[in-house]
PDB file of C-alpha atoms in Angstrom:
ATOM      1  CA  MET A   1      -6.014  83.364 -44.369  1.00  0.00           C
ATOM      2  CA  ARG A   2      -6.172  79.895 -45.864  1.00  0.00           C
ATOM      3  CA  LYS A   3      -2.415  79.494 -45.500  1.00  0.00           C
ATOM      4  CA  PHE A   4      -2.601  80.533 -41.884  1.00  0.00           C
ATOM      5  CA  LEU A   5      -5.311  77.960 -41.065  1.00  0.00           C
ATOM      6  CA  LEU A   6      -3.368  75.208 -42.859  1.00  0.00           C
ATOM      7  CA  ALA A   7      -0.202  76.008 -40.881  1.00  0.00           C
ATOM      8  CA  ALA A   8      -2.127  76.014 -37.605  1.00  0.00           C
ATOM      9  CA  ALA A   9      -3.706  72.609 -38.358  1.00  0.00           C
ATOM     10  CA  MET A  10      -0.333  71.092 -39.175  1.00  0.00           C
ATOM     11  CA  ALA A  11       1.092  72.411 -35.899  1.00  0.00           C
ATOM     12  CA  VAL A  12      -1.771  70.885 -33.889  1.00  0.00           C
ATOM     13  CA  LEU A  13      -1.437  67.508 -35.644  1.00  0.00           C
ATOM     14  CA  GLY A  14       2.307  67.498 -35.053  1.00  0.00           C
ATOM     15  CA  THR A  15       1.874  68.164 -31.358  1.00  0.00           C
ATOM     16  CA  ALA A  16      -0.723  65.334 -31.088  1.00  0.00           C
ATOM     17  CA  SER A  17       1.614  62.911 -32.871  1.00  0.00           C
ATOM     18  CA  VAL A  18       4.456  63.696 -30.467  1.00  0.00           C
ATOM     19  CA  GLN A  19       2.180  63.178 -27.450  1.00  0.00           C
ATOM     20  CA  ALA A  20       0.874  59.859 -28.828  1.00  0.00           C
ATOM     21  CA  ALA A  21       4.406  58.630 -29.424  1.00  0.00           C
ATOM     22  CA  ASP A  22       5.388  59.653 -25.909  1.00  0.00           C
ATOM     23  CA  LEU A  23       2.425  57.763 -24.430  1.00  0.00           C
ATOM     24  CA  ALA A  24       3.252  54.643 -26.473  1.00  0.00           C
ATOM     25  CA  ALA A  25       6.842  54.765 -25.280  1.00  0.00           C
ATOM     26  CA  HIS A  26       5.752  54.822 -21.633  1.00  0.00           C
ATOM     27  CA  TYR A  27       2.925  52.274 -21.928  1.00  0.00           C
ATOM     28  CA  THR A  28       3.691  48.806 -20.443  1.00  0.00           C
ATOM     29  CA  LYS A  29       1.511  45.940 -21.617  1.00  0.00           C
ATOM     30  CA  ALA A  30      -0.083  43.796 -18.885  1.00  0.00           C
ATOM     31  CA  PRO A  31       1.569  40.367 -18.622  1.00  0.00           C
ATOM     32  CA  MET A  32      -0.141  37.309 -20.054  1.00  0.00           C
ATOM     33  CA  MET A  33      -1.912  35.064 -17.548  1.00  0.00           C
ATOM     34  CA  ALA A  34      -0.081  31.810 -16.765  1.00  0.00           C
ATOM     35  CA  ALA A  35      -1.937  28.596 -15.946  1.00  0.00           C
ATOM     36  CA  THR A  36      -1.122  26.608 -12.798  1.00  0.00           C
ATOM     37  CA  TYR A  37      -2.233  23.035 -12.035  1.00  0.00           C
ATOM     38  CA  ASN A  38      -5.040  22.504  -9.534  1.00  0.00           C
ATOM     39  CA  TRP A  39      -5.090  19.138  -7.724  1.00  0.00           C
ATOM     40  CA  THR A  40      -8.766  19.138  -6.776  1.00  0.00           C
ATOM     41  CA  GLY A  41     -10.712  16.352  -8.449  1.00  0.00           C
ATOM     42  CA  PHE A  42     -11.341  12.647  -8.916  1.00  0.00           C
ATOM     43  CA  TYR A  43      -8.607  10.469 -10.406  1.00  0.00           C
ATOM     44  CA  VAL A  44      -7.909   6.882 -11.439  1.00  0.00           C
ATOM     45  CA  GLY A  45      -4.632   5.166 -12.196  1.00  0.00           C
ATOM     46  CA  GLY A  46      -2.426   2.114 -12.109  1.00  0.00           C
ATOM     47  CA  ASN A  47       0.735   1.114 -10.285  1.00  0.00           C
ATOM     48  CA  VAL A  48       3.488  -1.500 -10.413  1.00  0.00           C
ATOM     49  CA  GLY A  49       6.314  -2.295  -8.018  1.00  0.00           C
ATOM     50  CA  GLY A  50       7.637  -4.876  -5.618  1.00  0.00           C
ATOM     51  CA  GLN A  51       6.980  -6.133  -2.106  1.00  0.00           C
ATOM     52  CA  TRP A  52       9.159  -7.919   0.401  1.00  0.00           C
ATOM     53  CA  GLY A  53       8.088  -9.059   3.828  1.00  0.00           C
ATOM     54  CA  SER A  54       7.914 -11.731   6.466  1.00  0.00           C
ATOM     55  CA  ALA A  55       5.482 -13.879   8.391  1.00  0.00           C
ATOM     56  CA  ASP A  56       5.829 -15.704  11.718  1.00  0.00           C
ATOM     57  CA  PRO A  57       3.671 -18.836  11.617  1.00  0.00           C
ATOM     58  CA  THR A  58       3.293 -20.725  14.891  1.00  0.00           C
ATOM     59  CA  THR A  59       2.130 -24.215  15.862  1.00  0.00           C
ATOM     60  CA  SER A  60       1.548 -25.287  19.458  1.00  0.00           C
ATOM     61  CA  THR A  61      -0.458 -27.823  21.435  1.00  0.00           C
ATOM     62  CA  VAL A  62      -1.469 -28.493  25.055  1.00  0.00           C
ATOM     63  CA  PHE A  63      -0.716 -31.268  27.512  1.00  0.00           C
ATOM     64  CA  SER A  64      -3.586 -33.582  28.424  1.00  0.00           C
ATOM     65  CA  PRO A  65      -3.466 -36.601  30.790  1.00  0.00           C
ATOM     66  CA  THR A  66      -5.543 -38.472  28.224  1.00  0.00           C
ATOM     67  CA  GLY A  67      -3.613 -37.119  25.261  1.00  0.00           C
ATOM     68  CA  TYR A  68      -0.823 -38.342  23.056  1.00  0.00           C
ATOM     69  CA  PHE A  69       2.139 -36.283  24.273  1.00  0.00           C
ATOM     70  CA  ALA A  70       4.358 -36.424  27.307  1.00  0.00           C
ATOM     71  CA  ALA A  71       4.553 -33.160  29.260  1.00  0.00           C
ATOM     72  CA  SER A  72       8.065 -32.459  27.951  1.00  0.00           C
ATOM     73  CA  SER A  73       6.928 -32.748  24.310  1.00  0.00           C
ATOM     74  CA  VAL A  74       4.542 -29.772  24.463  1.00  0.00           C
ATOM     75  CA  PRO A  75       7.203 -27.005  24.817  1.00  0.00           C
ATOM     76  CA  ALA A  76       9.399 -28.811  22.302  1.00  0.00           C
ATOM     77  CA  ILE A  77       6.629 -28.649  19.687  1.00  0.00           C
ATOM     78  CA  ALA A  78       6.005 -24.959  20.419  1.00  0.00           C
ATOM     79  CA  ALA A  79       9.697 -24.187  19.979  1.00  0.00           C
ATOM     80  CA  VAL A  80       9.916 -25.902  16.593  1.00  0.00           C
ATOM     81  CA  GLY A  81       6.517 -24.500  15.603  1.00  0.00           C
ATOM     82  CA  ALA A  82       7.706 -20.885  16.065  1.00  0.00           C
ATOM     83  CA  GLN A  83       8.877 -20.370  12.491  1.00  0.00           C
ATOM     84  CA  ASN A  84       9.756 -17.536  10.141  1.00  0.00           C
ATOM     85  CA  VAL A  85       8.786 -17.169   6.483  1.00  0.00           C
ATOM     86  CA  ASN A  86      10.129 -14.560   4.053  1.00  0.00           C
ATOM     87  CA  GLY A  87       8.457 -13.682   0.774  1.00  0.00           C
ATOM     88  CA  SER A  88       8.881 -11.216  -2.081  1.00  0.00           C
ATOM     89  CA  SER A  89       7.177 -10.641  -5.411  1.00  0.00           C
ATOM     90  CA  VAL A  90       6.154  -8.164  -8.070  1.00  0.00           C
ATOM     91  CA  THR A  91       2.969  -6.298  -7.187  1.00  0.00           C
ATOM     92  CA  GLY A  92       0.618  -4.124  -9.206  1.00  0.00           C
ATOM     93  CA  GLY A  93      -2.961  -3.001  -9.602  1.00  0.00           C
ATOM     94  CA  PHE A  94      -5.434  -0.127  -9.858  1.00  0.00           C
ATOM     95  CA  THR A  95      -5.980   3.083  -7.884  1.00  0.00           C
ATOM     96  CA  ALA A  96      -8.805   5.606  -7.493  1.00  0.00           C
ATOM     97  CA  GLY A  97      -9.119   8.662  -5.286  1.00  0.00           C
ATOM     98  CA  TYR A  98     -10.122  12.273  -4.770  1.00  0.00           C
ATOM     99  CA  ASN A  99      -8.007  15.298  -3.847  1.00  0.00           C
ATOM    100  CA  TRP A 100      -8.897  18.671  -2.334  1.00  0.00           C
ATOM    101  CA  GLN A 101      -6.388  21.496  -2.744  1.00  0.00           C
ATOM    102  CA  VAL A 102      -6.385  24.303  -0.184  1.00  0.00           C
ATOM    103  CA  ASP A 103      -3.695  26.849  -1.067  1.00  0.00           C
ATOM    104  CA  ARG A 104      -0.435  24.808  -0.992  1.00  0.00           C
ATOM    105  CA  ALA A 105      -1.956  21.904   0.988  1.00  0.00           C
ATOM    106  CA  VAL A 106      -3.552  18.879  -0.664  1.00  0.00           C
ATOM    107  CA  PHE A 107      -5.875  16.492   1.208  1.00  0.00           C
ATOM    108  CA  GLY A 108      -7.074  13.254  -0.314  1.00  0.00           C
ATOM    109  CA  LEU A 109      -8.739   9.882   0.066  1.00  0.00           C
ATOM    110  CA  GLU A 110      -7.351   6.983  -1.984  1.00  0.00           C
ATOM    111  CA  GLY A 111      -8.150   3.307  -2.450  1.00  0.00           C
ATOM    112  CA  ASP A 112      -6.410   0.590  -4.426  1.00  0.00           C
ATOM    113  CA  ILE A 113      -6.534  -3.130  -5.088  1.00  0.00           C
ATOM    114  CA  ASN A 114      -3.419  -5.011  -6.110  1.00  0.00           C
ATOM    115  CA  TYR A 115      -1.931  -8.370  -6.804  1.00  0.00           C
ATOM    116  CA  PHE A 116       0.139  -8.956  -3.656  1.00  0.00           C
ATOM    117  CA  GLY A 117       1.800 -12.315  -4.238  1.00  0.00           C
ATOM    118  CA  PHE A 118       3.172 -12.997  -0.770  1.00  0.00           C
ATOM    119  CA  LYS A 119       4.164 -16.656  -0.478  1.00  0.00           C
ATOM    120  CA  GLY A 120       6.589 -18.656   1.643  1.00  0.00           C
ATOM    121  CA  SER A 121       7.097 -21.837   3.647  1.00  0.00           C
ATOM    122  CA  ALA A 122       9.175 -23.206   6.518  1.00  0.00           C
ATOM    123  CA  THR A 123       9.891 -26.601   8.057  1.00  0.00           C
ATOM    124  CA  GLY A 124      11.468 -27.604  11.379  1.00  0.00           C
ATOM    125  CA  SER A 125      12.227 -30.921  13.121  1.00  0.00           C
ATOM    126  CA  ALA A 126      13.397 -32.101  16.545  1.00  0.00           C
ATOM    127  CA  LEU A 127      13.662 -35.209  18.713  1.00  0.00           C
ATOM    128  CA  TYR A 128      11.173 -35.861  21.478  1.00  0.00           C
ATOM    129  CA  PRO A 129      12.866 -35.115  24.845  1.00  0.00           C
ATOM    130  CA  CYS A 130      11.181 -38.163  26.329  1.00  0.00           C
ATOM    131  CA  CYS A 131      11.566 -40.601  23.519  1.00  0.00           C
ATOM    132  CA  ALA A 132      14.675 -40.089  21.400  1.00  0.00           C
ATOM    133  CA  PRO A 133      15.602 -41.131  18.762  1.00  0.00           C
ATOM    134  CA  THR A 134      12.000 -40.630  17.605  1.00  0.00           C
ATOM    135  CA  GLY A 135      11.037 -37.113  16.667  1.00  0.00           C
ATOM    136  CA  PHE A 136       8.587 -34.846  14.892  1.00  0.00           C
ATOM    137  CA  THR A 137       8.343 -32.300  12.055  1.00  0.00           C
ATOM    138  CA  VAL A 138       6.276 -29.119  11.812  1.00  0.00           C
ATOM    139  CA  SER A 139       5.756 -27.404   8.438  1.00  0.00           C
ATOM    140  CA  SER A 140       4.013 -24.135   7.538  1.00  0.00           C
ATOM    141  CA  GLN A 141       2.956 -22.517   4.272  1.00  0.00           C
ATOM    142  CA  VAL A 142       1.755 -18.905   4.176  1.00  0.00           C
ATOM    143  CA  SER A 143       0.319 -16.853   1.316  1.00  0.00           C
ATOM    144  CA  ALA A 144      -1.732 -13.757   0.474  1.00  0.00           C
ATOM    145  CA  ASP A 145      -2.694 -13.281  -3.169  1.00  0.00           C
ATOM    146  CA  TRP A 146      -4.235  -9.796  -3.105  1.00  0.00           C
ATOM    147  CA  LEU A 147      -4.061  -6.615  -1.071  1.00  0.00           C
ATOM    148  CA  ALA A 148      -6.398  -3.630  -0.893  1.00  0.00           C
ATOM    149  CA  THR A 149      -5.849  -0.362   0.957  1.00  0.00           C
ATOM    150  CA  ILE A 150      -8.076   2.579   1.895  1.00  0.00           C
ATOM    151  CA  ARG A 151      -5.920   5.531   2.910  1.00  0.00           C
ATOM    152  CA  GLY A 152      -5.979   9.200   3.643  1.00  0.00           C
ATOM    153  CA  ARG A 153      -3.355  11.449   2.068  1.00  0.00           C
ATOM    154  CA  ILE A 154      -2.033  14.797   3.268  1.00  0.00           C
ATOM    155  CA  GLY A 155       0.553  16.673   1.283  1.00  0.00           C
ATOM    156  CA  LEU A 156       2.325  19.920   0.609  1.00  0.00           C
ATOM    157  CA  LEU A 157       3.106  21.409  -2.788  1.00  0.00           C
ATOM    158  CA  ALA A 158       6.806  22.010  -3.318  1.00  0.00           C
ATOM    159  CA  THR A 159       5.789  23.636  -6.614  1.00  0.00           C
ATOM    160  CA  PRO A 160       2.317  23.945  -8.165  1.00  0.00           C
ATOM    161  CA  SER A 161       2.946  20.654 -10.006  1.00  0.00           C
ATOM    162  CA  TRP A 162       5.016  18.731  -7.439  1.00  0.00           C
ATOM    163  CA  LEU A 163       3.338  17.157  -4.404  1.00  0.00           C
ATOM    164  CA  LEU A 164       5.033  15.582  -1.375  1.00  0.00           C
ATOM    165  CA  TYR A 165       2.666  13.566   0.823  1.00  0.00           C
ATOM    166  CA  ALA A 166       2.213  11.180   3.742  1.00  0.00           C
ATOM    167  CA  THR A 167      -0.453   8.481   3.677  1.00  0.00           C
ATOM    168  CA  GLY A 168      -2.015   5.948   6.015  1.00  0.00           C
ATOM    169  CA  GLY A 169      -5.114   3.857   6.647  1.00  0.00           C
ATOM    170  CA  ALA A 170      -6.496   0.329   6.454  1.00  0.00           C
ATOM    171  CA  ALA A 171      -4.927  -2.645   4.654  1.00  0.00           C
ATOM    172  CA  ILE A 172      -7.090  -5.641   3.718  1.00  0.00           C
ATOM    173  CA  ALA A 173      -5.976  -9.065   2.465  1.00  0.00           C
ATOM    174  CA  GLU A 174      -6.998 -12.714   2.609  1.00  0.00           C
ATOM    175  CA  VAL A 175      -4.311 -14.477   4.638  1.00  0.00           C
ATOM    176  CA  LYS A 176      -3.950 -18.226   4.060  1.00  0.00           C
ATOM    177  CA  GLY A 177      -1.978 -20.711   6.097  1.00  0.00           C
ATOM    178  CA  ASN A 178      -1.489 -24.484   5.913  1.00  0.00           C
ATOM    179  CA  PHE A 179       0.125 -26.384   8.787  1.00  0.00           C
ATOM    180  CA  ASN A 180       1.186 -30.004   9.195  1.00  0.00           C
ATOM    181  CA  PHE A 181       2.565 -32.028  12.081  1.00  0.00           C
ATOM    182  CA  THR A 182       4.016 -35.539  11.714  1.00  0.00           C
ATOM    183  CA  ASP A 183       6.151 -37.757  13.904  1.00  0.00           C
ATOM    184  CA  THR A 184       8.116 -41.007  13.775  1.00  0.00           C
ATOM    185  CA  PHE A 185       7.026 -42.233  17.199  1.00  0.00           C
ATOM    186  CA  ALA A 186       3.691 -43.678  16.087  1.00  0.00           C
ATOM    187  CA  ALA A 187       3.058 -42.067  12.687  1.00  0.00           C
ATOM    188  CA  ALA A 188       1.039 -39.261  14.289  1.00  0.00           C
ATOM    189  CA  THR A 189      -0.387 -36.596  11.966  1.00  0.00           C
ATOM    190  CA  GLU A 190      -2.216 -33.333  12.447  1.00  0.00           C
ATOM    191  CA  SER A 191      -3.124 -30.575  10.001  1.00  0.00           C
ATOM    192  CA  GLY A 192      -4.702 -27.143  10.235  1.00  0.00           C
ATOM    193  CA  THR A 193      -5.697 -24.353   7.866  1.00  0.00           C
ATOM    194  CA  ILE A 194      -6.312 -20.628   8.094  1.00  0.00           C
ATOM    195  CA  ARG A 195      -8.437 -18.612   5.671  1.00  0.00           C
ATOM    196  CA  ASP A 196      -8.978 -15.166   7.118  1.00  0.00           C
ATOM    197  CA  THR A 197      -9.694 -11.821   5.457  1.00  0.00           C
ATOM    198  CA  ARG A 198      -7.604  -9.565   7.650  1.00  0.00           C
ATOM    199  CA  VAL A 199      -8.018  -5.814   8.208  1.00  0.00           C
ATOM    200  CA  GLY A 200      -4.677  -4.383   9.275  1.00  0.00           C
ATOM    201  CA  TRP A 201      -3.004  -1.030   8.804  1.00  0.00           C
ATOM    202  CA  THR A 202      -0.627   0.673   6.415  1.00  0.00           C
ATOM    203  CA  ALA A 203       1.421   3.879   6.419  1.00  0.00           C
ATOM    204  CA  GLY A 204       3.921   5.454   4.071  1.00  0.00           C
ATOM    205  CA  ALA A 205       4.975   8.442   2.009  1.00  0.00           C
ATOM    206  CA  GLY A 206       5.318   9.426  -1.602  1.00  0.00           C
ATOM    207  CA  THR A 207       5.746  12.083  -4.224  1.00  0.00           C
ATOM    208  CA  GLU A 208       3.623  12.930  -7.251  1.00  0.00           C
ATOM    209  CA  TYR A 209       4.345  15.168 -10.233  1.00  0.00           C
ATOM    210  CA  ALA A 210       1.609  16.535 -12.483  1.00  0.00           C
ATOM    211  CA  PHE A 211       2.174  17.166 -16.155  1.00  0.00           C
ATOM    212  CA  GLY A 212      -0.095  18.193 -19.038  1.00  0.00           C
ATOM    213  CA  GLY A 213      -3.722  17.290 -19.459  1.00  0.00           C
ATOM    214  CA  GLY A 214      -4.513  15.934 -15.996  1.00  0.00           C
ATOM    215  CA  TRP A 215      -1.819  13.247 -15.940  1.00  0.00           C
ATOM    216  CA  SER A 216       0.576  12.703 -13.041  1.00  0.00           C
ATOM    217  CA  LEU A 217       3.390  10.326 -12.115  1.00  0.00           C
ATOM    218  CA  LYS A 218       3.981   9.089  -8.562  1.00  0.00           C
ATOM    219  CA  ALA A 219       6.441   7.053  -6.512  1.00  0.00           C
ATOM    220  CA  GLU A 220       5.375   5.617  -3.168  1.00  0.00           C
ATOM    221  CA  TYR A 221       6.498   3.506  -0.201  1.00  0.00           C
ATOM    222  CA  LEU A 222       4.030   1.641   2.055  1.00  0.00           C
ATOM    223  CA  TYR A 223       4.528  -0.485   5.166  1.00  0.00           C
ATOM    224  CA  VAL A 224       1.744  -3.035   5.704  1.00  0.00           C
ATOM    225  CA  ASP A 225       0.894  -4.964   8.891  1.00  0.00           C
ATOM    226  CA  LEU A 226      -2.001  -7.419   8.577  1.00  0.00           C
ATOM    227  CA  GLY A 227      -1.967  -8.503  12.209  1.00  0.00           C
ATOM    228  CA  ARG A 228      -2.239 -12.104  13.383  1.00  0.00           C
ATOM    229  CA  ALA A 229      -4.792 -14.702  12.296  1.00  0.00           C
ATOM    230  CA  SER A 230      -5.264 -17.969  14.171  1.00  0.00           C
ATOM    231  CA  ALA A 231      -7.180 -21.231  14.080  1.00  0.00           C
ATOM    232  CA  THR A 232      -7.444 -24.370  16.222  1.00  0.00           C
ATOM    233  CA  SER A 233      -7.774 -28.053  15.419  1.00  0.00           C
ATOM    234  CA  ASN A 234      -8.109 -31.283  17.380  1.00  0.00           C
ATOM    235  CA  ASN A 235      -7.606 -33.815  14.598  1.00  0.00           C
ATOM    236  CA  LEU A 236      -4.403 -35.441  15.875  1.00  0.00           C
ATOM    237  CA  ALA A 237      -4.377 -39.116  15.000  1.00  0.00           C
ATOM    238  CA  ALA A 238      -1.760 -41.854  15.527  1.00  0.00           C
ATOM    239  CA  PHE A 239      -1.150 -45.585  15.146  1.00  0.00           C
ATOM    240  CA  VAL A 240      -2.524 -47.872  12.480  1.00  0.00           C
ATOM    241  CA  PRO A 241      -5.471 -48.046  12.389  1.00  0.00           C
ATOM    242  CA  ALA A 242      -5.567 -44.374  13.391  1.00  0.00           C
ATOM    243  CA  ILE A 243      -6.591 -43.515  16.933  1.00  0.00           C
ATOM    244  CA  SER A 244      -7.688 -39.902  17.472  1.00  0.00           C
ATOM    245  CA  PHE A 245      -6.562 -37.744  20.381  1.00  0.00           C
ATOM    246  CA  PRO A 246      -9.060 -34.834  20.424  1.00  0.00           C
ATOM    247  CA  SER A 247      -7.838 -33.646  23.821  1.00  0.00           C
ATOM    248  CA  ASN A 248      -4.589 -32.477  22.148  1.00  0.00           C
ATOM    249  CA  VAL A 249      -5.866 -29.153  20.829  1.00  0.00           C
ATOM    250  CA  TYR A 250      -3.506 -27.427  18.379  1.00  0.00           C
ATOM    251  CA  THR A 251      -3.327 -23.680  17.823  1.00  0.00           C
ATOM    252  CA  HIS A 252      -1.940 -22.342  14.538  1.00  0.00           C
ATOM    253  CA  SER A 253      -1.369 -18.671  13.791  1.00  0.00           C
ATOM    254  CA  VAL A 254       0.272 -16.450  11.216  1.00  0.00           C
ATOM    255  CA  ASP A 255       0.960 -12.772  10.660  1.00  0.00           C
ATOM    256  CA  ILE A 256       2.202 -10.928   7.563  1.00  0.00           C
ATOM    257  CA  LYS A 257       4.191  -7.706   7.449  1.00  0.00           C
ATOM    258  CA  SER A 258       5.375  -6.257   4.151  1.00  0.00           C
ATOM    259  CA  ASN A 259       7.236  -3.353   2.572  1.00  0.00           C
ATOM    260  CA  ILE A 260       5.975  -2.086  -0.785  1.00  0.00           C
ATOM    261  CA  VAL A 261       7.731   0.236  -3.216  1.00  0.00           C
ATOM    262  CA  ARG A 262       5.844   1.173  -6.360  1.00  0.00           C
ATOM    263  CA  VAL A 263       5.460   3.718  -9.127  1.00  0.00           C
ATOM    264  CA  GLY A 264       2.246   4.711 -10.822  1.00  0.00           C
ATOM    265  CA  VAL A 265       0.441   6.989 -13.221  1.00  0.00           C
ATOM    266  CA  ASN A 266      -2.853   8.787 -12.473  1.00  0.00           C
ATOM    267  CA  TYR A 267      -5.359  10.663 -14.595  1.00  0.00           C
ATOM    268  CA  LYS A 268      -7.512  13.386 -13.005  1.00  0.00           C
ATOM    269  CA  PHE A 269     -10.956  14.048 -14.469  1.00  0.00           C
ATOM    270  CA  GLY A 270     -12.255  17.597 -14.845  1.00  0.00           C
ATOM    271  CA  GLY A 271     -11.218  20.049 -12.197  1.00  0.00           C
ATOM    272  CA  PRO A 272     -10.075  23.539 -13.100  1.00  0.00           C
ATOM    273  CA  VAL A 273      -6.669  24.663 -14.259  1.00  0.00           C
ATOM    274  CA  VAL A 274      -6.514  28.005 -12.482  1.00  0.00           C
ATOM    275  CA  ALA A 275      -5.093  31.012 -14.283  1.00  0.00           C
ATOM    276  CA  ARG A 276      -2.932  33.512 -12.434  1.00  0.00           C
ATOM    277  CA  TYR A 277      -0.860  36.630 -13.241  1.00  0.00           C
TER     278      TYR A 277
END
């Protein structure tokens, strides 16, 4: 009887072992969860690049019966005073912003402040139509040391870590202009200045790639238009001792347009790294 029970137990254990092995052979382990980057969150960063652009400073005056100029001199001054200035420089600064990710779309608000470094000058001369061989010279100097932007961003994820985006918003800079008029008819001189914090616009596009630990690299192009700033003066003086001609009002103006190409690095604080199967 004991031998019979022992044989039966061994048969049962053998059958159980075969079934367990069969189950193990057919069991597929669930895949490990993979992490994917999430763009939602606040970030700060820095950028460096270059800018190249142009400005169109102008100088003009008006005819006055009690003024200094003959009627034919006024359009001649305006023609010489319509000048062009080109400028280029290295640019760089700091960035901060916030992103919201919705599925494959990323929406953001970004601000930056940068060294801008736009600077240029131009000079033109001509003879007076009425009074050759005497003539006049108009000179202009234009500069903008810094540039700030406040922009929206809207992008699409080509991959979970690679963002393509368009951007646009306000551009802010202090535009400075210095203008001088001189002539050889009676040593006339006039000068004017512009100091104007301009709010213009900017638009562009870029790409950003996220890599470990919240860091990302970006490359970006921006077009900036700061609009036109102007100022007037009536400080024309001539002869020795100087006689003023306040009725000859001068108008000076300047605009700045620039292209910016830059690269940067950002660091995003907090924000989840979402796990997925």
